[in-house]
Amino acid sequence: MFVRPRLLRWGATREEVHGTLPGDAVVPLPHIVATRAITIDAPPEAVWPWLVQMGGYSRAGWYGYDAIDNGGMPSARRIVPELQKLSVGDLLLTSSSGTGYRVEQVERERTLVLAIRAFHVTETWAIVLRDLGGRTRMLFRLRVLCRPGLLGLIYLLLSQSADYFTVKKQMTTIKALAEGGHGRAKTASMTDRTSIPEGARPRGKVAP
């Protein structure tokens, strides 16, 4: 009872928990709202490529527990160029049966809203990137509305706490991948600069 509220708002501030996010209107009266957040030591443009390629089976995976949510196939540990575009209506698979999340809203380097509209549940999953000046605040918000019945009840019970472990794993994995990729990019950039032959370096005063 006392632990559950902490699981639903892991890492998020009071303002983030109570603030409005894209996708909220899709499920206006949810049974469950969970808002989690994490700070990433990389800018949004370094985080976005990992988000936009998410999805099971034919895509880069969900960065969670692959044995559960990706048919046992490992999530990508590199940016996949051919998976860098999403459009509203695209389907991101969660199972081999062809079910999954539909892209509800997408705004490059800022917002990705996914939705499931099934008989027993309507669910949105909003991912928002906030620029902190070279760093990123990443918010994940889950909103769930379940229909009466056994399937709805099971989904509701699982969504109340079990999803915390998967989402936390996803968020920490994305953080690690984005920070690692950004760090390598910065190192490569510095190496490229310092590897210029001395004779090729510009001489004279640097313009202000």
PDB file of C-alpha atoms in Angstrom:
ATOM      1  CA  MET A   1       0.000   0.000   0.000  1.00  0.00           C
ATOM      2  CA  PHE A   2       2.774   2.438   0.952  1.00  0.00           C
ATOM      3  CA  VAL A   3       5.162   1.231  -1.772  1.00  0.00           C
ATOM      4  CA  ARG A   4       2.728   1.425  -4.702  1.00  0.00           C
ATOM      5  CA  PRO A   5       2.582   5.261  -4.951  1.00  0.00           C
ATOM      6  CA  ARG A   6       6.386   5.355  -5.102  1.00  0.00           C
ATOM      7  CA  LEU A   7       6.398   2.834  -7.935  1.00  0.00           C
ATOM      8  CA  LEU A   8       3.920   4.916  -9.916  1.00  0.00           C
ATOM      9  CA  ARG A   9       6.021   8.080  -9.670  1.00  0.00           C
ATOM     10  CA  TRP A  10       9.583   6.712  -9.633  1.00  0.00           C
ATOM     11  CA  GLY A  11      12.097   9.502 -10.290  1.00  0.00           C
ATOM     12  CA  ALA A  12       9.441  12.151 -10.992  1.00  0.00           C
ATOM     13  CA  THR A  13       8.953  15.439  -9.168  1.00  0.00           C
ATOM     14  CA  ARG A  14       5.583  16.555  -7.812  1.00  0.00           C
ATOM     15  CA  GLU A  15       5.279  19.038 -10.692  1.00  0.00           C
ATOM     16  CA  GLU A  16       5.992  16.324 -13.273  1.00  0.00           C
ATOM     17  CA  VAL A  17       3.484  13.959 -11.700  1.00  0.00           C
ATOM     18  CA  HIS A  18       0.669  16.527 -11.704  1.00  0.00           C
ATOM     19  CA  GLY A  19       1.541  18.319 -14.949  1.00  0.00           C
ATOM     20  CA  THR A  20      -0.252  17.762 -18.250  1.00  0.00           C
ATOM     21  CA  LEU A  21       1.573  15.751 -20.911  1.00  0.00           C
ATOM     22  CA  PRO A  22       0.830  14.945 -24.556  1.00  0.00           C
ATOM     23  CA  GLY A  23      -1.539  11.992 -24.878  1.00  0.00           C
ATOM     24  CA  ASP A  24      -3.427  12.630 -21.648  1.00  0.00           C
ATOM     25  CA  ALA A  25      -6.635  13.401 -23.548  1.00  0.00           C
ATOM     26  CA  VAL A  26      -6.697   9.951 -25.188  1.00  0.00           C
ATOM     27  CA  VAL A  27      -7.527   8.373 -21.813  1.00  0.00           C
ATOM     28  CA  PRO A  28      -9.229  11.218 -19.927  1.00  0.00           C
ATOM     29  CA  LEU A  29     -10.505   9.132 -16.980  1.00  0.00           C
ATOM     30  CA  PRO A  30      -7.898   6.413 -16.352  1.00  0.00           C
ATOM     31  CA  HIS A  31      -7.899   3.809 -13.630  1.00  0.00           C
ATOM     32  CA  ILE A  32      -4.124   4.135 -13.381  1.00  0.00           C
ATOM     33  CA  VAL A  33      -1.691   6.962 -14.062  1.00  0.00           C
ATOM     34  CA  ALA A  34       2.028   6.382 -13.630  1.00  0.00           C
ATOM     35  CA  THR A  35       4.612   9.085 -14.292  1.00  0.00           C
ATOM     36  CA  ARG A  36       8.296   8.159 -14.110  1.00  0.00           C
ATOM     37  CA  ALA A  37      11.297  10.303 -14.952  1.00  0.00           C
ATOM     38  CA  ILE A  38      15.061  10.170 -15.321  1.00  0.00           C
ATOM     39  CA  THR A  39      17.807  12.658 -16.210  1.00  0.00           C
ATOM     40  CA  ILE A  40      20.149  11.717 -19.047  1.00  0.00           C
ATOM     41  CA  ASP A  41      23.602  13.258 -19.486  1.00  0.00           C
ATOM     42  CA  ALA A  42      23.106  13.753 -23.216  1.00  0.00           C
ATOM     43  CA  PRO A  43      20.990  16.197 -25.267  1.00  0.00           C
ATOM     44  CA  PRO A  44      17.575  15.203 -26.710  1.00  0.00           C
ATOM     45  CA  GLU A  45      19.067  14.713 -30.178  1.00  0.00           C
ATOM     46  CA  ALA A  46      21.263  11.940 -28.722  1.00  0.00           C
ATOM     47  CA  VAL A  47      18.311  10.280 -26.944  1.00  0.00           C
ATOM     48  CA  TRP A  48      15.725  10.429 -29.716  1.00  0.00           C
ATOM     49  CA  PRO A  49      17.336   7.910 -32.132  1.00  0.00           C
ATOM     50  CA  TRP A  50      17.046   5.206 -29.473  1.00  0.00           C
ATOM     51  CA  LEU A  51      13.368   5.985 -28.850  1.00  0.00           C
ATOM     52  CA  VAL A  52      12.242   6.276 -32.453  1.00  0.00           C
ATOM     53  CA  GLN A  53      13.565   2.814 -33.352  1.00  0.00           C
ATOM     54  CA  MET A  54      11.736   1.041 -30.514  1.00  0.00           C
ATOM     55  CA  GLY A  55       9.325  -1.802 -31.182  1.00  0.00           C
ATOM     56  CA  GLY A  56       9.315  -5.564 -31.067  1.00  0.00           C
ATOM     57  CA  TYR A  57      10.376  -8.181 -33.585  1.00  0.00           C
ATOM     58  CA  SER A  58      10.956  -6.212 -36.814  1.00  0.00           C
ATOM     59  CA  ARG A  59      12.318  -3.193 -34.920  1.00  0.00           C
ATOM     60  CA  ALA A  60      15.069  -2.530 -32.363  1.00  0.00           C
ATOM     61  CA  GLY A  61      13.291  -3.962 -29.320  1.00  0.00           C
ATOM     62  CA  TRP A  62      11.904  -2.322 -26.183  1.00  0.00           C
ATOM     63  CA  TYR A  63      15.127  -2.128 -24.114  1.00  0.00           C
ATOM     64  CA  GLY A  64      13.383  -3.953 -21.291  1.00  0.00           C
ATOM     65  CA  TYR A  65      13.429  -7.656 -20.487  1.00  0.00           C
ATOM     66  CA  ASP A  66      13.798  -9.112 -23.969  1.00  0.00           C
ATOM     67  CA  ALA A  67      12.756 -12.628 -22.962  1.00  0.00           C
ATOM     68  CA  ILE A  68       9.356 -11.208 -22.005  1.00  0.00           C
ATOM     69  CA  ASP A  69       8.656  -8.310 -24.343  1.00  0.00           C
ATOM     70  CA  ASN A  70      10.680  -9.084 -27.471  1.00  0.00           C
ATOM     71  CA  GLY A  71      10.292 -12.802 -28.071  1.00  0.00           C
ATOM     72  CA  GLY A  72      13.738 -13.502 -26.659  1.00  0.00           C
ATOM     73  CA  MET A  73      15.491 -11.394 -29.282  1.00  0.00           C
ATOM     74  CA  PRO A  74      18.010  -8.912 -27.828  1.00  0.00           C
ATOM     75  CA  SER A  75      17.260  -5.212 -28.131  1.00  0.00           C
ATOM     76  CA  ALA A  76      19.609  -3.260 -30.374  1.00  0.00           C
ATOM     77  CA  ARG A  77      22.720  -1.739 -28.873  1.00  0.00           C
ATOM     78  CA  ARG A  78      23.325   0.519 -31.845  1.00  0.00           C
ATOM     79  CA  ILE A  79      21.334   3.141 -33.736  1.00  0.00           C
ATOM     80  CA  VAL A  80      19.685   1.544 -36.778  1.00  0.00           C
ATOM     81  CA  PRO A  81      19.498   4.112 -39.629  1.00  0.00           C
ATOM     82  CA  GLU A  82      16.586   2.442 -41.415  1.00  0.00           C
ATOM     83  CA  LEU A  83      14.416   2.650 -38.271  1.00  0.00           C
ATOM     84  CA  GLN A  84      14.762   6.394 -37.704  1.00  0.00           C
ATOM     85  CA  LYS A  85      11.349   7.446 -39.002  1.00  0.00           C
ATOM     86  CA  LEU A  86       7.931   7.019 -37.397  1.00  0.00           C
ATOM     87  CA  SER A  87       4.550   8.275 -38.532  1.00  0.00           C
ATOM     88  CA  VAL A  88       1.178   8.499 -36.822  1.00  0.00           C
ATOM     89  CA  GLY A  89      -0.607   5.180 -37.262  1.00  0.00           C
ATOM     90  CA  ASP A  90       2.531   3.028 -37.418  1.00  0.00           C
ATOM     91  CA  LEU A  91       2.305  -0.219 -35.452  1.00  0.00           C
ATOM     92  CA  LEU A  92       5.015  -1.160 -32.942  1.00  0.00           C
ATOM     93  CA  LEU A  93       4.627  -4.852 -32.212  1.00  0.00           C
ATOM     94  CA  THR A  94       4.480  -6.281 -28.703  1.00  0.00           C
ATOM     95  CA  SER A  95       3.761  -9.866 -29.739  1.00  0.00           C
ATOM     96  CA  SER A  96       4.214 -12.234 -32.651  1.00  0.00           C
ATOM     97  CA  SER A  97       0.434 -12.287 -33.132  1.00  0.00           C
ATOM     98  CA  GLY A  98       0.549  -8.812 -34.669  1.00  0.00           C
ATOM     99  CA  THR A  99      -0.746  -6.782 -31.736  1.00  0.00           C
ATOM    100  CA  GLY A 100       1.016  -3.748 -30.353  1.00  0.00           C
ATOM    101  CA  TYR A 101       1.061   0.014 -29.882  1.00  0.00           C
ATOM    102  CA  ARG A 102      -0.053   2.474 -32.534  1.00  0.00           C
ATOM    103  CA  VAL A 103       1.817   5.740 -32.862  1.00  0.00           C
ATOM    104  CA  GLU A 104      -0.631   8.381 -31.673  1.00  0.00           C
ATOM    105  CA  GLN A 105       1.633  11.429 -31.777  1.00  0.00           C
ATOM    106  CA  VAL A 106       5.239  12.026 -32.743  1.00  0.00           C
ATOM    107  CA  GLU A 107       7.319  15.192 -32.569  1.00  0.00           C
ATOM    108  CA  ARG A 108      10.980  14.732 -33.363  1.00  0.00           C
ATOM    109  CA  GLU A 109      13.310  14.952 -30.360  1.00  0.00           C
ATOM    110  CA  ARG A 110      10.413  15.940 -28.099  1.00  0.00           C
ATOM    111  CA  THR A 111       7.400  13.630 -27.927  1.00  0.00           C
ATOM    112  CA  LEU A 112       6.339  10.072 -28.699  1.00  0.00           C
ATOM    113  CA  VAL A 113       2.830   8.934 -27.729  1.00  0.00           C
ATOM    114  CA  LEU A 114       1.803   5.302 -28.240  1.00  0.00           C
ATOM    115  CA  ALA A 115      -1.662   3.828 -27.713  1.00  0.00           C
ATOM    116  CA  ILE A 116      -3.398   0.484 -27.436  1.00  0.00           C
ATOM    117  CA  ARG A 117      -7.134   0.290 -28.022  1.00  0.00           C
ATOM    118  CA  ALA A 118      -8.234  -3.251 -27.260  1.00  0.00           C
ATOM    119  CA  PHE A 119     -11.514  -4.788 -26.093  1.00  0.00           C
ATOM    120  CA  HIS A 120     -10.363  -4.993 -22.473  1.00  0.00           C
ATOM    121  CA  VAL A 121      -8.149  -1.902 -22.235  1.00  0.00           C
ATOM    122  CA  THR A 122      -7.309   1.508 -23.620  1.00  0.00           C
ATOM    123  CA  GLU A 123      -3.772   2.549 -22.755  1.00  0.00           C
ATOM    124  CA  THR A 124      -1.404   5.345 -23.652  1.00  0.00           C
ATOM    125  CA  TRP A 125       2.313   5.531 -23.166  1.00  0.00           C
ATOM    126  CA  ALA A 126       3.745   9.033 -23.527  1.00  0.00           C
ATOM    127  CA  ILE A 127       7.484   9.648 -23.682  1.00  0.00           C
ATOM    128  CA  VAL A 128       8.537  13.280 -23.413  1.00  0.00           C
ATOM    129  CA  LEU A 129      12.055  14.713 -23.735  1.00  0.00           C
ATOM    130  CA  ARG A 130      12.813  18.053 -22.091  1.00  0.00           C
ATOM    131  CA  ASP A 131      15.982  19.894 -23.009  1.00  0.00           C
ATOM    132  CA  LEU A 132      18.096  20.835 -19.975  1.00  0.00           C
ATOM    133  CA  GLY A 133      20.845  22.519 -21.966  1.00  0.00           C
ATOM    134  CA  GLY A 134      23.035  19.599 -22.984  1.00  0.00           C
ATOM    135  CA  ARG A 135      21.164  17.142 -20.773  1.00  0.00           C
ATOM    136  CA  THR A 136      17.681  15.628 -21.077  1.00  0.00           C
ATOM    137  CA  ARG A 137      14.837  15.051 -18.679  1.00  0.00           C
ATOM    138  CA  MET A 138      12.928  12.007 -19.965  1.00  0.00           C
ATOM    139  CA  LEU A 139       9.381  11.403 -18.742  1.00  0.00           C
ATOM    140  CA  PHE A 140       7.382   8.208 -19.234  1.00  0.00           C
ATOM    141  CA  ARG A 141       3.654   8.420 -18.518  1.00  0.00           C
ATOM    142  CA  LEU A 142       1.292   5.435 -18.541  1.00  0.00           C
ATOM    143  CA  ARG A 143      -2.500   5.923 -18.531  1.00  0.00           C
ATOM    144  CA  VAL A 144      -4.729   2.839 -18.367  1.00  0.00           C
ATOM    145  CA  LEU A 145      -8.495   2.407 -18.579  1.00  0.00           C
ATOM    146  CA  CYS A 146      -9.740  -1.176 -18.186  1.00  0.00           C
ATOM    147  CA  ARG A 147     -13.149  -2.588 -19.082  1.00  0.00           C
ATOM    148  CA  PRO A 148     -15.117  -4.670 -16.575  1.00  0.00           C
ATOM    149  CA  GLY A 149     -14.329  -8.373 -16.811  1.00  0.00           C
ATOM    150  CA  LEU A 150     -11.585 -10.867 -16.048  1.00  0.00           C
ATOM    151  CA  LEU A 151      -9.132  -9.695 -18.716  1.00  0.00           C
ATOM    152  CA  GLY A 152      -9.530  -6.086 -17.661  1.00  0.00           C
ATOM    153  CA  LEU A 153      -9.029  -6.974 -14.002  1.00  0.00           C
ATOM    154  CA  ILE A 154      -5.838  -8.966 -14.712  1.00  0.00           C
ATOM    155  CA  TYR A 155      -4.441  -6.146 -16.845  1.00  0.00           C
ATOM    156  CA  LEU A 156      -5.307  -3.618 -14.148  1.00  0.00           C
ATOM    157  CA  LEU A 157      -3.549  -5.608 -11.429  1.00  0.00           C
ATOM    158  CA  LEU A 158      -0.413  -6.049 -13.549  1.00  0.00           C
ATOM    159  CA  SER A 159      -0.352  -2.379 -14.524  1.00  0.00           C
ATOM    160  CA  GLN A 160      -0.461  -1.226 -10.906  1.00  0.00           C
ATOM    161  CA  SER A 161       3.044  -2.389 -10.054  1.00  0.00           C
ATOM    162  CA  ALA A 162       4.527  -5.063 -12.350  1.00  0.00           C
ATOM    163  CA  ASP A 163       5.049  -2.593 -15.180  1.00  0.00           C
ATOM    164  CA  TYR A 164       7.335  -0.555 -12.903  1.00  0.00           C
ATOM    165  CA  PHE A 165      10.159  -3.072 -13.276  1.00  0.00           C
ATOM    166  CA  THR A 166       9.905  -3.142 -17.067  1.00  0.00           C
ATOM    167  CA  VAL A 167       9.657   0.641 -17.430  1.00  0.00           C
ATOM    168  CA  LYS A 168      12.541   1.262 -15.036  1.00  0.00           C
ATOM    169  CA  LYS A 169      14.653  -1.187 -17.025  1.00  0.00           C
ATOM    170  CA  GLN A 170      13.717   0.560 -20.279  1.00  0.00           C
ATOM    171  CA  MET A 171      14.504   4.006 -18.937  1.00  0.00           C
ATOM    172  CA  THR A 172      17.851   3.082 -17.421  1.00  0.00           C
ATOM    173  CA  THR A 173      18.859   1.200 -20.575  1.00  0.00           C
ATOM    174  CA  ILE A 174      17.972   4.154 -22.827  1.00  0.00           C
ATOM    175  CA  LYS A 175      19.896   6.436 -20.480  1.00  0.00           C
ATOM    176  CA  ALA A 176      22.983   4.210 -20.667  1.00  0.00           C
ATOM    177  CA  LEU A 177      22.790   3.869 -24.458  1.00  0.00           C
ATOM    178  CA  ALA A 178      22.285   7.596 -25.062  1.00  0.00           C
ATOM    179  CA  GLU A 179      25.044   8.616 -22.667  1.00  0.00           C
ATOM    180  CA  GLY A 180      27.429   6.029 -24.095  1.00  0.00           C
ATOM    181  CA  GLY A 181      26.724   7.037 -27.686  1.00  0.00           C
ATOM    182  CA  HIS A 182      26.992  10.740 -26.869  1.00  0.00           C
ATOM    183  CA  GLY A 183      30.258  10.191 -25.031  1.00  0.00           C
ATOM    184  CA  ARG A 184      31.733   8.287 -27.970  1.00  0.00           C
ATOM    185  CA  ALA A 185      30.587  10.998 -30.375  1.00  0.00           C
ATOM    186  CA  LYS A 186      32.238  13.710 -28.279  1.00  0.00           C
ATOM    187  CA  THR A 187      35.433  11.690 -28.017  1.00  0.00           C
ATOM    188  CA  ALA A 188      35.478  11.097 -31.782  1.00  0.00           C
ATOM    189  CA  SER A 189      34.906  14.790 -32.420  1.00  0.00           C
ATOM    190  CA  MET A 190      37.805  15.752 -30.164  1.00  0.00           C
ATOM    191  CA  THR A 191      40.005  13.090 -31.743  1.00  0.00           C
ATOM    192  CA  ASP A 192      39.186  14.370 -35.219  1.00  0.00           C
ATOM    193  CA  ARG A 193      40.184  17.875 -34.157  1.00  0.00           C
ATOM    194  CA  THR A 194      43.444  16.906 -32.507  1.00  0.00           C
ATOM    195  CA  SER A 195      44.456  14.572 -35.350  1.00  0.00           C
ATOM    196  CA  ILE A 196      44.742  17.385 -37.909  1.00  0.00           C
ATOM    197  CA  PRO A 197      48.355  17.462 -39.136  1.00  0.00           C
ATOM    198  CA  GLU A 198      50.279  20.453 -37.820  1.00  0.00           C
ATOM    199  CA  GLY A 199      50.966  21.735 -41.316  1.00  0.00           C
ATOM    200  CA  ALA A 200      47.260  21.731 -42.113  1.00  0.00           C
ATOM    201  CA  ARG A 201      46.221  23.799 -39.088  1.00  0.00           C
ATOM    202  CA  PRO A 202      45.111  27.353 -39.865  1.00  0.00           C
ATOM    203  CA  ARG A 203      47.563  30.033 -38.814  1.00  0.00           C
ATOM    204  CA  GLY A 204      47.079  33.582 -37.728  1.00  0.00           C
ATOM    205  CA  LYS A 205      44.597  35.211 -35.431  1.00  0.00           C
ATOM    206  CA  VAL A 206      41.227  33.658 -34.746  1.00  0.00           C
ATOM    207  CA  ALA A 207      38.353  35.966 -35.656  1.00  0.00           C
ATOM    208  CA  PRO A 208      36.341  37.043 -32.637  1.00  0.00           C
TER     209      PRO A 208
END
